[in-house]
XYZ file of C-alpha atoms in Angstrom:
275
model
C 22.278 50.287 -50.354
C 25.633 50.927 -48.680
C 27.120 47.844 -47.059
C 29.308 48.420 -44.044
C 32.938 47.971 -45.133
C 35.637 46.354 -43.059
C 37.491 49.000 -41.057
C 40.727 48.397 -42.970
C 38.910 49.103 -46.264
C 37.624 52.520 -45.206
C 39.694 55.324 -46.760
C 37.221 58.121 -46.017
C 34.723 58.088 -43.145
C 32.275 60.916 -42.481
C 29.984 60.520 -39.484
C 27.028 62.803 -38.705
C 28.658 65.780 -40.436
C 26.788 69.061 -40.031
C 27.811 72.207 -41.906
C 26.260 75.612 -41.282
C 26.996 79.061 -42.667
C 25.197 81.348 -40.267
C 21.560 80.238 -40.324
C 21.999 78.331 -43.579
C 22.364 74.574 -43.130
C 24.247 72.836 -45.943
C 24.773 69.401 -44.361
C 22.532 68.060 -41.640
C 23.981 64.711 -40.672
C 26.021 63.353 -43.584
C 27.267 59.772 -43.195
C 29.649 58.476 -45.851
C 32.234 55.721 -46.284
C 34.619 55.414 -49.236
C 36.388 52.096 -49.645
C 39.945 51.452 -50.706
C 40.602 51.259 -54.476
C 37.058 52.177 -55.503
C 35.905 54.979 -57.776
C 33.376 56.853 -55.688
C 31.287 59.740 -56.973
C 29.232 62.408 -55.213
C 26.309 63.987 -57.044
C 23.520 66.353 -56.067
C 21.587 69.368 -57.190
C 22.860 72.930 -57.095
C 23.367 73.979 -53.486
C 23.341 70.418 -52.144
C 26.829 70.841 -50.677
C 28.969 68.697 -52.991
C 31.843 71.173 -53.211
C 31.622 71.914 -49.486
C 31.884 68.199 -48.761
C 34.998 67.966 -50.921
C 36.549 70.964 -49.146
C 35.949 69.250 -45.812
C 37.661 66.109 -47.051
C 40.798 67.962 -48.204
C 41.231 70.166 -45.098
C 40.097 73.395 -46.720
C 37.083 73.691 -44.436
C 35.975 72.364 -41.049
C 32.479 70.986 -40.524
C 30.360 72.541 -37.798
C 29.769 69.165 -36.173
C 30.554 65.513 -36.787
C 33.739 63.619 -37.521
C 35.828 63.138 -40.652
C 38.552 60.519 -40.920
C 40.807 60.331 -43.990
C 43.248 57.453 -44.506
C 42.697 56.517 -40.870
C 43.548 59.999 -39.568
C 40.849 62.010 -37.739
C 40.740 65.595 -39.032
C 39.297 67.166 -35.904
C 42.057 69.004 -34.036
C 44.757 67.908 -36.489
C 47.972 69.893 -36.095
C 49.910 71.538 -38.939
C 52.580 68.833 -39.181
C 50.037 66.003 -39.329
C 47.925 67.940 -41.837
C 50.949 68.453 -44.098
C 51.838 64.751 -43.926
C 48.263 63.800 -44.776
C 48.061 66.197 -47.727
C 51.093 64.507 -49.229
C 49.128 61.253 -49.354
C 46.433 62.609 -51.662
C 46.198 64.570 -54.894
C 43.534 67.005 -56.048
C 42.512 67.894 -59.585
C 40.585 71.140 -59.286
C 37.711 71.955 -61.638
C 39.465 74.885 -63.319
C 42.939 73.376 -63.214
C 44.460 75.506 -60.480
C 47.764 75.730 -62.364
C 50.118 78.672 -61.851
C 50.064 80.805 -64.984
C 53.648 82.005 -64.556
C 55.037 78.449 -64.564
C 55.337 76.035 -67.460
C 53.362 72.798 -67.350
C 56.511 70.893 -66.356
C 57.226 73.374 -63.555
C 53.638 73.117 -62.332
C 53.801 69.325 -62.185
C 57.164 69.371 -60.433
C 56.123 71.956 -57.838
C 54.854 69.466 -55.200
C 58.111 67.524 -55.518
C 60.170 70.683 -55.020
C 58.111 71.662 -51.982
C 57.928 68.298 -50.245
C 61.039 66.315 -51.242
C 64.809 66.755 -51.346
C 65.117 65.428 -54.882
C 67.394 67.203 -57.342
C 66.025 69.338 -60.163
C 66.990 66.901 -62.907
C 65.211 63.993 -61.208
C 62.152 66.145 -60.475
C 61.932 67.113 -64.147
C 62.236 63.454 -65.136
C 59.432 62.450 -62.763
C 57.291 65.373 -63.958
C 57.708 64.250 -67.569
C 56.643 60.739 -66.566
C 53.529 62.109 -64.845
C 52.811 64.183 -67.948
C 52.878 60.995 -70.013
C 50.758 59.146 -67.437
C 48.086 61.836 -67.813
C 48.081 61.317 -71.588
C 49.914 64.475 -72.684
C 52.658 64.674 -75.308
C 56.236 65.603 -74.284
C 56.134 68.986 -76.064
C 53.355 70.164 -73.724
C 55.924 70.323 -70.911
C 57.304 73.675 -72.066
C 53.933 75.315 -72.623
C 52.186 77.664 -70.201
C 48.637 77.066 -68.905
C 47.275 79.888 -71.063
C 48.399 77.943 -74.155
C 46.463 74.789 -73.264
C 43.042 73.660 -74.419
C 40.440 72.745 -71.810
C 41.179 69.048 -72.101
C 44.930 69.567 -71.881
C 44.456 71.788 -68.822
C 42.508 69.028 -67.075
C 45.213 66.477 -67.836
C 48.031 68.791 -66.742
C 46.219 69.389 -63.472
C 45.799 65.641 -63.076
C 49.517 65.107 -63.726
C 50.330 67.541 -60.919
C 47.859 65.757 -58.617
C 49.772 62.528 -59.282
C 53.209 64.039 -58.653
C 53.658 62.609 -55.141
C 52.245 59.150 -55.995
C 49.110 59.625 -53.872
C 47.004 56.870 -52.348
C 43.859 58.953 -52.750
C 42.830 61.126 -55.699
C 40.109 63.798 -55.675
C 38.625 64.911 -59.015
C 36.456 68.036 -59.069
C 34.244 68.021 -62.194
C 36.907 66.249 -64.322
C 34.936 66.465 -67.589
C 33.205 69.836 -67.146
C 33.483 71.985 -70.269
C 34.951 69.226 -72.433
C 33.473 68.001 -75.693
C 32.213 64.372 -75.695
C 35.250 62.875 -77.460
C 37.783 64.443 -75.103
C 35.607 63.666 -72.090
C 35.486 60.008 -73.121
C 39.286 59.995 -72.962
C 39.069 61.178 -69.365
C 36.761 58.225 -68.610
C 39.408 55.812 -69.855
C 42.166 57.594 -67.956
C 40.295 57.484 -64.637
C 39.695 53.741 -64.962
C 43.309 53.121 -65.952
C 44.689 55.034 -62.968
C 42.592 53.029 -60.558
C 43.335 49.690 -62.182
C 47.090 50.221 -62.600
C 47.912 51.988 -59.350
C 45.155 50.863 -56.996
C 44.142 54.457 -56.317
C 41.042 55.351 -54.393
C 39.297 58.002 -56.478
C 36.602 60.415 -55.299
C 34.798 62.464 -57.946
C 32.421 65.396 -57.841
C 30.623 65.426 -61.187
C 27.423 66.159 -63.096
C 28.455 63.950 -66.018
C 26.081 60.985 -66.243
C 28.167 59.266 -68.915
C 31.250 59.442 -66.706
C 29.274 58.026 -63.797
C 27.932 55.088 -65.814
C 31.365 54.360 -67.284
C 33.634 54.507 -64.239
C 31.864 54.874 -60.876
C 31.722 51.835 -58.614
C 29.376 53.601 -56.212
C 27.627 56.976 -56.189
C 26.353 59.044 -53.259
C 23.409 61.378 -53.873
C 23.216 64.491 -51.699
C 19.867 66.143 -51.084
C 18.064 67.950 -48.272
C 21.292 68.134 -46.299
C 21.907 64.388 -46.135
C 23.019 61.433 -48.240
C 19.807 60.209 -49.850
C 21.320 56.971 -51.132
C 24.594 55.263 -51.985
C 24.840 52.557 -54.605
C 25.760 51.601 -58.124
C 24.320 53.651 -60.978
C 21.984 50.778 -61.820
C 20.693 50.657 -58.249
C 20.159 54.411 -58.153
C 18.454 54.447 -61.555
C 15.855 52.014 -60.220
C 14.944 54.069 -57.152
C 11.662 55.940 -56.721
C 13.210 58.610 -54.484
C 11.992 61.964 -55.892
C 15.316 63.598 -55.010
C 17.214 61.034 -57.084
C 14.985 60.413 -60.119
C 15.665 63.846 -61.731
C 19.289 62.831 -62.281
C 18.176 59.977 -64.533
C 15.209 61.559 -66.305
C 15.655 63.743 -69.372
C 18.511 64.349 -71.835
C 21.347 64.859 -69.343
C 23.923 62.386 -70.670
C 26.922 63.351 -72.755
C 25.625 61.392 -75.746
C 22.268 63.160 -75.664
C 24.022 66.515 -75.514
C 26.131 65.574 -78.537
C 23.038 64.543 -80.494
C 21.338 67.833 -79.620
C 24.369 69.780 -80.831
C 24.512 67.774 -84.078
C 20.827 68.455 -84.672
C 21.389 72.153 -84.025
C 24.332 72.223 -86.435
C 22.307 70.372 -89.068
C 19.488 72.881 -88.817
C 21.950 75.726 -89.201
C 23.533 74.153 -92.273
C 20.189 73.554 -94.026
C 18.060 76.647 -93.491
C 14.342 76.494 -94.144
C 13.282 77.759 -97.535
C 9.748 78.838 -98.433
C 7.977 76.670 -100.974
Protein backbone atom coordinates (compact mmCIF):
# COMPACT_ATOMS: atom_id res chain seq x y z
CA UNK A 1 0.00 0.00 0.00
CA UNK A 2 2.90 2.36 0.70
CA UNK A 3 4.18 4.13 -2.40
CA UNK A 4 7.84 5.05 -2.42
CA UNK A 5 8.10 8.80 -1.79
CA UNK A 6 10.59 11.10 -3.44
CA UNK A 7 13.70 11.42 -1.28
CA UNK A 8 13.04 15.10 -0.60
CA UNK A 9 9.57 14.23 0.77
CA UNK A 10 10.85 11.75 3.35
CA UNK A 11 10.89 13.27 6.85
CA UNK A 12 11.30 9.98 8.73
CA UNK A 13 12.94 6.87 7.29
CA UNK A 14 13.30 3.62 9.22
CA UNK A 15 15.04 0.75 7.45
CA UNK A 16 15.18 -2.83 8.74
CA UNK A 17 14.94 -1.70 12.37
CA UNK A 18 15.38 -4.48 14.92
CA UNK A 19 14.82 -3.92 18.64
CA UNK A 20 15.61 -6.51 21.29
CA UNK A 21 15.46 -6.43 25.08
CA UNK A 22 17.48 -9.45 26.08
CA UNK A 23 15.82 -12.42 24.37
CA UNK A 24 12.61 -10.49 23.74
CA UNK A 25 12.26 -9.19 20.18
CA UNK A 26 10.02 -6.13 19.84
CA UNK A 27 10.83 -5.12 16.25
CA UNK A 28 12.12 -7.58 13.70
CA UNK A 29 12.73 -5.57 10.56
CA UNK A 30 10.56 -2.45 10.63
CA UNK A 31 10.52 -0.38 7.43
CA UNK A 32 8.72 2.95 7.55
CA UNK A 33 8.64 6.24 5.63
CA UNK A 34 6.80 9.37 6.76
CA UNK A 35 6.31 12.07 4.16
CA UNK A 36 6.53 15.81 4.59
CA UNK A 37 3.34 17.59 5.75
CA UNK A 38 1.32 14.41 6.26
CA UNK A 39 -0.49 13.22 9.37
CA UNK A 40 0.89 9.75 9.94
CA UNK A 41 -0.36 7.40 12.63
CA UNK A 42 1.09 4.22 14.14
CA UNK A 43 -1.27 1.65 15.63
CA UNK A 44 -0.87 -1.87 16.97
CA UNK A 45 -1.88 -4.17 19.76
CA UNK A 46 -0.48 -4.08 23.27
CA UNK A 47 3.19 -5.01 23.17
CA UNK A 48 3.55 -4.39 19.44
CA UNK A 49 6.26 -1.79 20.02
CA UNK A 50 4.47 1.48 19.20
CA UNK A 51 5.93 3.43 22.11
CA UNK A 52 9.36 1.90 21.55
CA UNK A 53 9.23 3.01 17.93
CA UNK A 54 8.40 6.55 19.01
CA UNK A 55 11.28 6.55 21.51
CA UNK A 56 13.64 5.51 18.73
CA UNK A 57 12.42 8.35 16.55
CA UNK A 58 12.99 11.01 19.24
CA UNK A 59 16.46 9.82 20.36
CA UNK A 60 15.35 8.33 23.66
CA UNK A 61 16.35 4.83 22.61
CA UNK A 62 18.66 3.20 20.08
CA UNK A 63 17.51 0.27 17.96
CA UNK A 64 19.54 -2.93 18.11
CA UNK A 65 19.98 -2.96 14.34
CA UNK A 66 18.85 -1.00 11.31
CA UNK A 67 18.93 2.67 10.40
CA UNK A 68 16.78 5.65 11.37
CA UNK A 69 16.94 8.97 9.56
CA UNK A 70 14.97 11.99 10.81
CA UNK A 71 14.74 15.20 8.78
CA UNK A 72 17.58 13.89 6.63
CA UNK A 73 19.88 13.25 9.60
CA UNK A 74 21.00 9.66 10.35
CA UNK A 75 20.64 8.90 14.07
CA UNK A 76 23.29 6.20 14.23
CA UNK A 77 26.42 7.61 15.86
CA UNK A 78 24.97 11.12 16.16
CA UNK A 79 26.99 13.34 18.49
CA UNK A 80 25.54 15.46 21.31
CA UNK A 81 25.68 18.75 19.39
CA UNK A 82 23.93 17.32 16.33
CA UNK A 83 21.35 15.58 18.53
CA UNK A 84 20.57 18.85 20.31
CA UNK A 85 20.18 20.69 17.00
CA UNK A 86 17.86 17.98 15.71
CA UNK A 87 15.70 17.98 18.84
CA UNK A 88 15.08 21.67 18.35
CA UNK A 89 13.47 20.88 14.99
CA UNK A 90 10.72 18.72 16.48
CA UNK A 91 8.19 18.90 19.30
CA UNK A 92 6.74 16.12 21.41
CA UNK A 93 3.40 15.99 23.19
CA UNK A 94 3.71 13.20 25.73
CA UNK A 95 0.73 11.05 26.69
CA UNK A 96 0.56 12.29 30.29
CA UNK A 97 1.59 15.85 29.52
CA UNK A 98 5.11 15.79 30.90
CA UNK A 99 4.70 19.29 32.35
CA UNK A 100 6.73 20.42 35.37
CA UNK A 101 4.41 20.68 38.35
CA UNK A 102 6.41 23.46 40.01
CA UNK A 103 6.07 25.76 36.98
CA UNK A 104 3.02 27.61 35.74
CA UNK A 105 1.62 26.73 32.33
CA UNK A 106 3.23 29.85 30.84
CA UNK A 107 6.59 28.93 32.37
CA UNK A 108 6.30 25.38 31.05
CA UNK A 109 5.59 26.60 27.52
CA UNK A 110 8.43 29.11 27.64
CA UNK A 111 10.98 26.64 29.00
CA UNK A 112 12.29 25.42 25.60
CA UNK A 113 12.76 29.05 24.52
CA UNK A 114 14.72 29.84 27.69
CA UNK A 115 16.91 26.78 27.21
CA UNK A 116 17.61 27.08 23.50
CA UNK A 117 17.40 30.78 22.58
CA UNK A 118 18.81 34.11 23.75
CA UNK A 119 15.44 35.83 23.72
CA UNK A 120 14.49 38.12 26.60
CA UNK A 121 11.96 37.09 29.23
CA UNK A 122 9.28 39.50 28.04
CA UNK A 123 9.45 38.23 24.46
CA UNK A 124 9.48 34.60 25.63
CA UNK A 125 6.33 35.22 27.67
CA UNK A 126 4.69 36.86 24.66
CA UNK A 127 5.54 33.90 22.42
CA UNK A 128 4.37 31.45 25.10
CA UNK A 129 1.01 33.24 25.31
CA UNK A 130 0.69 33.00 21.53
CA UNK A 131 1.40 29.26 21.64
CA UNK A 132 -1.16 28.93 24.43
CA UNK A 133 -3.74 30.54 22.16
CA UNK A 134 -2.66 28.38 19.20
CA UNK A 135 -3.35 25.28 21.31
CA UNK A 136 -6.87 26.56 22.04
CA UNK A 137 -6.42 27.62 25.68
CA UNK A 138 -7.71 30.84 27.24
CA UNK A 139 -5.24 33.51 28.45
CA UNK A 140 -6.08 32.96 32.14
CA UNK A 141 -4.73 29.40 31.95
CA UNK A 142 -1.21 30.84 31.68
CA UNK A 143 -0.95 31.46 35.42
CA UNK A 144 -2.31 28.08 36.47
CA UNK A 145 -0.23 25.09 37.53
CA UNK A 146 -0.53 21.65 35.88
CA UNK A 147 -2.30 20.23 38.93
CA UNK A 148 -5.12 22.75 38.34
CA UNK A 149 -5.79 21.64 34.76
CA UNK A 150 -8.36 19.21 33.43
CA UNK A 151 -7.20 16.34 31.24
CA UNK A 152 -8.06 18.18 28.05
CA UNK A 153 -6.35 21.37 29.18
CA UNK A 154 -3.26 19.37 30.15
CA UNK A 155 -3.06 17.89 26.66
CA UNK A 156 -3.34 21.32 25.06
CA UNK A 157 -0.77 22.87 27.39
CA UNK A 158 1.64 20.08 26.54
CA UNK A 159 0.95 20.67 22.86
CA UNK A 160 1.62 24.40 23.29
CA UNK A 161 5.02 23.59 24.79
CA UNK A 162 5.75 21.18 21.92
CA UNK A 163 5.10 24.06 19.51
CA UNK A 164 7.30 26.55 21.37
CA UNK A 165 10.28 26.33 18.99
CA UNK A 166 8.17 26.31 15.79
CA UNK A 167 9.02 22.69 14.94
CA UNK A 168 8.96 21.13 11.49
CA UNK A 169 7.92 17.78 12.95
CA UNK A 170 5.40 17.09 15.72
CA UNK A 171 5.04 13.83 17.66
CA UNK A 172 1.76 13.16 19.49
CA UNK A 173 1.64 10.29 21.99
CA UNK A 174 -1.99 9.22 22.56
CA UNK A 175 -3.33 12.79 22.12
CA UNK A 176 -6.94 11.91 23.00
CA UNK A 177 -6.39 9.22 25.64
CA UNK A 178 -8.59 9.78 28.70
CA UNK A 179 -10.64 12.57 27.12
CA UNK A 180 -14.40 12.56 26.76
CA UNK A 181 -15.73 12.48 23.16
CA UNK A 182 -16.54 16.20 22.92
CA UNK A 183 -13.11 17.34 24.10
CA UNK A 184 -11.40 14.69 21.99
CA UNK A 185 -13.23 15.96 18.91
CA UNK A 186 -11.68 19.37 19.57
CA UNK A 187 -8.25 17.75 19.46
CA UNK A 188 -9.13 16.29 16.04
CA UNK A 189 -9.83 19.77 14.72
CA UNK A 190 -6.68 21.19 16.28
CA UNK A 191 -4.43 18.53 14.75
CA UNK A 192 -5.82 19.18 11.27
CA UNK A 193 -5.52 22.94 11.71
CA UNK A 194 -1.87 22.74 12.78
CA UNK A 195 -0.96 20.70 9.74
CA UNK A 196 -2.93 22.84 7.32
CA UNK A 197 -1.79 26.22 8.67
CA UNK A 198 1.85 25.47 9.41
CA UNK A 199 2.68 22.60 7.08
CA UNK A 200 3.76 20.42 9.99
CA UNK A 201 4.55 16.77 9.60
CA UNK A 202 2.65 15.03 12.40
CA UNK A 203 3.28 11.52 13.73
CA UNK A 204 0.72 10.08 16.14
CA UNK A 205 0.62 7.03 18.37
CA UNK A 206 -3.05 6.39 19.13
CA UNK A 207 -5.78 3.84 19.82
CA UNK A 208 -8.54 6.30 18.91
CA UNK A 209 -10.32 5.07 15.78
CA UNK A 210 -12.35 8.27 15.45
CA UNK A 211 -9.18 10.36 15.49
CA UNK A 212 -7.64 8.11 12.86
CA UNK A 213 -10.64 8.35 10.54
CA UNK A 214 -10.86 12.12 11.00
CA UNK A 215 -7.25 13.23 10.58
CA UNK A 216 -4.80 10.51 9.49
CA UNK A 217 -3.54 10.59 5.92
CA UNK A 218 -1.84 7.23 6.33
CA UNK A 219 -1.67 4.65 9.11
CA UNK A 220 0.98 2.01 9.84
CA UNK A 221 -0.12 -1.17 11.63
CA UNK A 222 2.50 -2.90 13.78
CA UNK A 223 2.20 -6.61 14.46
CA UNK A 224 4.48 -9.62 14.88
CA UNK A 225 7.49 -7.33 15.03
CA UNK A 226 6.98 -5.72 11.63
CA UNK A 227 4.81 -3.22 9.79
CA UNK A 228 1.88 -5.30 8.55
CA UNK A 229 0.52 -2.59 6.26
CA UNK A 230 0.57 1.14 5.58
CA UNK A 231 -2.33 2.93 3.97
CA UNK A 232 -5.37 5.10 4.40
CA UNK A 233 -7.98 4.05 6.94
CA UNK A 234 -10.29 3.02 4.11
CA UNK A 235 -7.59 0.81 2.59
CA UNK A 236 -6.81 -0.80 5.94
CA UNK A 237 -10.49 -1.34 6.74
CA UNK A 238 -10.84 -3.39 3.56
CA UNK A 239 -7.93 -5.74 4.29
CA UNK A 240 -8.33 -9.39 5.26
CA UNK A 241 -5.11 -9.44 7.31
CA UNK A 242 -6.03 -11.10 10.63
CA UNK A 243 -3.62 -8.83 12.50
CA UNK A 244 -5.38 -5.73 11.16
CA UNK A 245 -9.08 -6.67 11.14
CA UNK A 246 -9.47 -6.57 14.97
CA UNK A 247 -8.85 -2.82 14.91
CA UNK A 248 -11.96 -2.32 12.78
CA UNK A 249 -14.28 -4.95 14.25
CA UNK A 250 -16.36 -4.27 17.35
CA UNK A 251 -17.36 -1.11 19.25
CA UNK A 252 -13.95 0.57 19.46
CA UNK A 253 -14.77 4.03 18.10
CA UNK A 254 -15.30 7.09 20.24
CA UNK A 255 -18.93 7.38 19.15
CA UNK A 256 -19.68 3.79 20.11
CA UNK A 257 -18.10 4.36 23.51
CA UNK A 258 -20.26 7.45 24.02
CA UNK A 259 -23.41 5.53 23.10
CA UNK A 260 -22.48 2.76 25.54
CA UNK A 261 -21.98 5.31 28.32
CA UNK A 262 -25.31 6.99 27.54
CA UNK A 263 -27.06 3.63 27.65
CA UNK A 264 -25.39 2.86 30.98
CA UNK A 265 -26.44 6.23 32.39
CA UNK A 266 -30.00 5.72 31.14
CA UNK A 267 -30.23 2.35 32.84
CA UNK A 268 -28.98 3.87 36.07
CA UNK A 269 -31.53 6.69 35.91
CA UNK A 270 -34.48 4.35 35.28
CA UNK A 271 -34.06 1.35 37.57
CA UNK A 272 -36.07 -1.79 36.92
CA UNK A 273 -39.21 -2.10 38.99
CA UNK A 274 -41.07 -5.36 39.60
CA UNK A 275 -44.53 -5.58 38.07
